[in-house]
Amino acid sequence: LAMVTSLGFRQALVEYDKAPRLSGRSGWTLARKVGLVADSLTAYSALPIRLVALLGMVVIGAGLYFAAAPASVRPAIGPGATAVLAGACALTGMQLLALGVVGEYVWRALDEARRRPPYDIEAAVGGPGAEPRAPVLAGVQ
């Protein structure tokens, strides 16, 4: 649905009464429906990438908590294990945060490419009927 709406054509609501299925069952299983929702979320939304970065910040915060909290409020797991847990949380959180930052860069590049008219892309790469030219950069002619 998101792909169809992104084409930019006028849209209208058409109401109809759906007739019951005469025979057989739908080929759309629950797994296929869940897959379609997952594809729609990951293909047309930066939310999953931003959630990864947010999770990284939360995990870094947990690592800082384990490192800085007094022993009376930390879980009783021992002094050496607490240091290992704090370090593991901090490093894992940094990896998730870095992954979110890189994902954001990739997402923005993809989003910018989606906004390009096909004739600009064809002209840049030498598509059918277009003579090759230098790629058009955002804001630069």
PDB file of C-alpha atoms in Angstrom:
ATOM      1  CA  LEU A   1       0.000   0.000   0.000  1.00  0.00           C
ATOM      2  CA  ALA A   2       2.787   2.444   0.846  1.00  0.00           C
ATOM      3  CA  MET A   3       4.433   1.831  -2.521  1.00  0.00           C
ATOM      4  CA  VAL A   4       1.205   2.631  -4.368  1.00  0.00           C
ATOM      5  CA  THR A   5       0.575   5.832  -2.418  1.00  0.00           C
ATOM      6  CA  SER A   6       4.165   6.994  -2.952  1.00  0.00           C
ATOM      7  CA  LEU A   7       3.651   7.103  -6.739  1.00  0.00           C
ATOM      8  CA  GLY A   8       1.823  10.424  -6.375  1.00  0.00           C
ATOM      9  CA  PHE A   9      -1.312   9.769  -8.397  1.00  0.00           C
ATOM     10  CA  ARG A  10      -4.696  11.131  -7.339  1.00  0.00           C
ATOM     11  CA  GLN A  11      -6.583   8.784  -5.060  1.00  0.00           C
ATOM     12  CA  ALA A  12     -10.267   8.228  -4.477  1.00  0.00           C
ATOM     13  CA  LEU A  13     -12.286   6.075  -2.123  1.00  0.00           C
ATOM     14  CA  VAL A  14     -14.416   3.425  -3.816  1.00  0.00           C
ATOM     15  CA  GLU A  15     -16.918   1.708  -1.553  1.00  0.00           C
ATOM     16  CA  TYR A  16     -18.210  -1.746  -2.368  1.00  0.00           C
ATOM     17  CA  ASP A  17     -19.849  -4.719  -0.674  1.00  0.00           C
ATOM     18  CA  LYS A  18     -17.472  -7.642  -0.476  1.00  0.00           C
ATOM     19  CA  ALA A  19     -19.079 -10.871  -1.534  1.00  0.00           C
ATOM     20  CA  PRO A  20     -18.252 -13.963   0.497  1.00  0.00           C
ATOM     21  CA  ARG A  21     -15.658 -16.361  -0.915  1.00  0.00           C
ATOM     22  CA  LEU A  22     -17.376 -19.071  -2.928  1.00  0.00           C
ATOM     23  CA  SER A  23     -14.784 -21.795  -2.425  1.00  0.00           C
ATOM     24  CA  GLY A  24     -11.311 -22.492  -1.115  1.00  0.00           C
ATOM     25  CA  ARG A  25      -9.227 -20.543   1.359  1.00  0.00           C
ATOM     26  CA  SER A  26      -7.125 -17.443   1.069  1.00  0.00           C
ATOM     27  CA  GLY A  27      -3.438 -17.929   0.291  1.00  0.00           C
ATOM     28  CA  TRP A  28      -2.597 -15.146   2.747  1.00  0.00           C
ATOM     29  CA  THR A  29      -1.513 -17.045   5.821  1.00  0.00           C
ATOM     30  CA  LEU A  30      -0.761 -15.307   9.105  1.00  0.00           C
ATOM     31  CA  ALA A  31       2.969 -15.634   8.416  1.00  0.00           C
ATOM     32  CA  ARG A  32       2.614 -13.880   5.031  1.00  0.00           C
ATOM     33  CA  LYS A  33       0.555 -11.091   6.590  1.00  0.00           C
ATOM     34  CA  VAL A  34       3.142 -10.580   9.349  1.00  0.00           C
ATOM     35  CA  GLY A  35       5.872 -10.577   6.692  1.00  0.00           C
ATOM     36  CA  LEU A  36       4.023  -7.901   4.717  1.00  0.00           C
ATOM     37  CA  VAL A  37       3.715  -5.715   7.819  1.00  0.00           C
ATOM     38  CA  ALA A  38       7.423  -6.190   8.604  1.00  0.00           C
ATOM     39  CA  ASP A  39       8.377  -5.342   5.012  1.00  0.00           C
ATOM     40  CA  SER A  40       6.189  -2.238   5.089  1.00  0.00           C
ATOM     41  CA  LEU A  41       7.699  -1.050   8.360  1.00  0.00           C
ATOM     42  CA  THR A  42      11.286  -1.601   7.307  1.00  0.00           C
ATOM     43  CA  ALA A  43      10.911  -0.334   3.725  1.00  0.00           C
ATOM     44  CA  TYR A  44       9.013   2.880   4.377  1.00  0.00           C
ATOM     45  CA  SER A  45       9.912   3.922   7.908  1.00  0.00           C
ATOM     46  CA  ALA A  46      13.064   4.950   9.726  1.00  0.00           C
ATOM     47  CA  LEU A  47      11.468   3.902  13.011  1.00  0.00           C
ATOM     48  CA  PRO A  48      13.285   0.526  13.341  1.00  0.00           C
ATOM     49  CA  ILE A  49      16.657   2.228  12.811  1.00  0.00           C
ATOM     50  CA  ARG A  50      15.845   4.892  15.376  1.00  0.00           C
ATOM     51  CA  LEU A  51      14.659   2.245  17.838  1.00  0.00           C
ATOM     52  CA  VAL A  52      18.031   0.468  17.522  1.00  0.00           C
ATOM     53  CA  ALA A  53      19.845   3.732  18.314  1.00  0.00           C
ATOM     54  CA  LEU A  54      17.496   4.363  21.255  1.00  0.00           C
ATOM     55  CA  LEU A  55      18.068   0.832  22.539  1.00  0.00           C
ATOM     56  CA  GLY A  56      21.809   1.484  22.333  1.00  0.00           C
ATOM     57  CA  MET A  57      21.411   4.575  24.513  1.00  0.00           C
ATOM     58  CA  VAL A  58      19.326   2.630  27.034  1.00  0.00           C
ATOM     59  CA  VAL A  59      21.917  -0.168  27.214  1.00  0.00           C
ATOM     60  CA  ILE A  60      24.731   2.385  27.654  1.00  0.00           C
ATOM     61  CA  GLY A  61      22.687   3.906  30.484  1.00  0.00           C
ATOM     62  CA  ALA A  62      22.328   0.486  32.090  1.00  0.00           C
ATOM     63  CA  GLY A  63      26.087   0.003  31.871  1.00  0.00           C
ATOM     64  CA  LEU A  64      26.684   3.387  33.491  1.00  0.00           C
ATOM     65  CA  TYR A  65      24.181   2.500  36.198  1.00  0.00           C
ATOM     66  CA  PHE A  66      25.987  -0.749  37.014  1.00  0.00           C
ATOM     67  CA  ALA A  67      29.329   1.057  37.040  1.00  0.00           C
ATOM     68  CA  ALA A  68      28.305   4.071  39.134  1.00  0.00           C
ATOM     69  CA  ALA A  69      25.511   2.880  41.423  1.00  0.00           C
ATOM     70  CA  PRO A  70      26.455   2.150  45.011  1.00  0.00           C
ATOM     71  CA  ALA A  71      26.693  -1.496  45.992  1.00  0.00           C
ATOM     72  CA  SER A  72      23.619  -1.183  48.219  1.00  0.00           C
ATOM     73  CA  VAL A  73      21.273  -0.625  45.241  1.00  0.00           C
ATOM     74  CA  ARG A  74      22.980  -2.863  42.654  1.00  0.00           C
ATOM     75  CA  PRO A  75      22.012  -6.489  42.292  1.00  0.00           C
ATOM     76  CA  ALA A  76      24.167  -8.671  44.525  1.00  0.00           C
ATOM     77  CA  ILE A  77      26.240 -10.446  41.871  1.00  0.00           C
ATOM     78  CA  GLY A  78      29.727  -9.739  43.135  1.00  0.00           C
ATOM     79  CA  PRO A  79      32.262  -6.996  42.495  1.00  0.00           C
ATOM     80  CA  GLY A  80      34.034  -8.611  39.530  1.00  0.00           C
ATOM     81  CA  ALA A  81      30.816  -9.631  37.825  1.00  0.00           C
ATOM     82  CA  THR A  82      29.441  -6.114  38.216  1.00  0.00           C
ATOM     83  CA  ALA A  83      32.443  -4.637  36.402  1.00  0.00           C
ATOM     84  CA  VAL A  84      32.133  -7.185  33.609  1.00  0.00           C
ATOM     85  CA  LEU A  85      28.394  -6.522  33.317  1.00  0.00           C
ATOM     86  CA  ALA A  86      28.942  -2.750  33.219  1.00  0.00           C
ATOM     87  CA  GLY A  87      31.627  -3.076  30.540  1.00  0.00           C
ATOM     88  CA  ALA A  88      29.579  -5.481  28.444  1.00  0.00           C
ATOM     89  CA  CYS A  89      26.531  -3.191  28.612  1.00  0.00           C
ATOM     90  CA  ALA A  90      28.560  -0.129  27.697  1.00  0.00           C
ATOM     91  CA  LEU A  91      30.262  -1.808  24.727  1.00  0.00           C
ATOM     92  CA  THR A  92      27.058  -3.411  23.471  1.00  0.00           C
ATOM     93  CA  GLY A  93      25.235  -0.112  23.778  1.00  0.00           C
ATOM     94  CA  MET A  94      27.956   1.692  21.835  1.00  0.00           C
ATOM     95  CA  GLN A  95      27.729  -0.906  19.065  1.00  0.00           C
ATOM     96  CA  LEU A  96      23.953  -0.510  18.864  1.00  0.00           C
ATOM     97  CA  LEU A  97      24.231   3.270  18.855  1.00  0.00           C
ATOM     98  CA  ALA A  98      26.860   3.159  16.087  1.00  0.00           C
ATOM     99  CA  LEU A  99      24.663   0.774  14.094  1.00  0.00           C
ATOM    100  CA  GLY A 100      21.754   3.189  14.477  1.00  0.00           C
ATOM    101  CA  VAL A 101      23.872   6.133  13.275  1.00  0.00           C
ATOM    102  CA  VAL A 102      25.115   4.241  10.208  1.00  0.00           C
ATOM    103  CA  GLY A 103      21.583   3.019   9.532  1.00  0.00           C
ATOM    104  CA  GLU A 104      20.310   6.589   9.676  1.00  0.00           C
ATOM    105  CA  TYR A 105      22.868   7.651   7.053  1.00  0.00           C
ATOM    106  CA  VAL A 106      21.883   4.765   4.778  1.00  0.00           C
ATOM    107  CA  TRP A 107      18.177   5.496   5.307  1.00  0.00           C
ATOM    108  CA  ARG A 108      18.624   9.159   4.378  1.00  0.00           C
ATOM    109  CA  ALA A 109      20.516   8.221   1.213  1.00  0.00           C
ATOM    110  CA  LEU A 110      17.766   5.772   0.240  1.00  0.00           C
ATOM    111  CA  ASP A 111      15.063   8.324   0.998  1.00  0.00           C
ATOM    112  CA  GLU A 112      16.847  10.923  -1.149  1.00  0.00           C
ATOM    113  CA  ALA A 113      17.188   8.438  -4.021  1.00  0.00           C
ATOM    114  CA  ARG A 114      13.476   7.627  -3.840  1.00  0.00           C
ATOM    115  CA  ARG A 115      12.626  11.292  -4.380  1.00  0.00           C
ATOM    116  CA  ARG A 116      14.659  11.472  -7.595  1.00  0.00           C
ATOM    117  CA  PRO A 117      12.642  11.360 -10.798  1.00  0.00           C
ATOM    118  CA  PRO A 118      13.462   8.260 -12.873  1.00  0.00           C
ATOM    119  CA  TYR A 119      14.660  10.372 -15.807  1.00  0.00           C
ATOM    120  CA  ASP A 120      17.376  11.938 -13.609  1.00  0.00           C
ATOM    121  CA  ILE A 121      18.580   8.489 -12.622  1.00  0.00           C
ATOM    122  CA  GLU A 122      18.425   7.176 -16.199  1.00  0.00           C
ATOM    123  CA  ALA A 123      20.346  10.196 -17.454  1.00  0.00           C
ATOM    124  CA  ALA A 124      23.019   9.750 -14.772  1.00  0.00           C
ATOM    125  CA  VAL A 125      23.591   6.060 -15.453  1.00  0.00           C
ATOM    126  CA  GLY A 126      22.902   6.043 -19.204  1.00  0.00           C
ATOM    127  CA  GLY A 127      19.463   4.463 -19.254  1.00  0.00           C
ATOM    128  CA  PRO A 128      17.326   3.917 -22.368  1.00  0.00           C
ATOM    129  CA  GLY A 129      17.182   6.991 -24.582  1.00  0.00           C
ATOM    130  CA  ALA A 130      19.209   9.226 -22.283  1.00  0.00           C
ATOM    131  CA  GLU A 131      22.700  10.466 -22.840  1.00  0.00           C
ATOM    132  CA  PRO A 132      24.979   9.997 -19.821  1.00  0.00           C
ATOM    133  CA  ARG A 133      25.757  13.035 -17.695  1.00  0.00           C
ATOM    134  CA  ALA A 134      27.152  13.781 -14.267  1.00  0.00           C
ATOM    135  CA  PRO A 135      24.907  12.748 -11.356  1.00  0.00           C
ATOM    136  CA  VAL A 136      22.666  15.449  -9.885  1.00  0.00           C
ATOM    137  CA  LEU A 137      23.569  16.087  -6.246  1.00  0.00           C
ATOM    138  CA  ALA A 138      21.085  17.489  -3.749  1.00  0.00           C
ATOM    139  CA  GLY A 139      21.054  21.273  -4.122  1.00  0.00           C
ATOM    140  CA  VAL A 140      23.881  21.302  -6.705  1.00  0.00           C
ATOM    141  CA  GLN A 141      23.258  21.685 -10.437  1.00  0.00           C
TER     142      GLN A 141
END
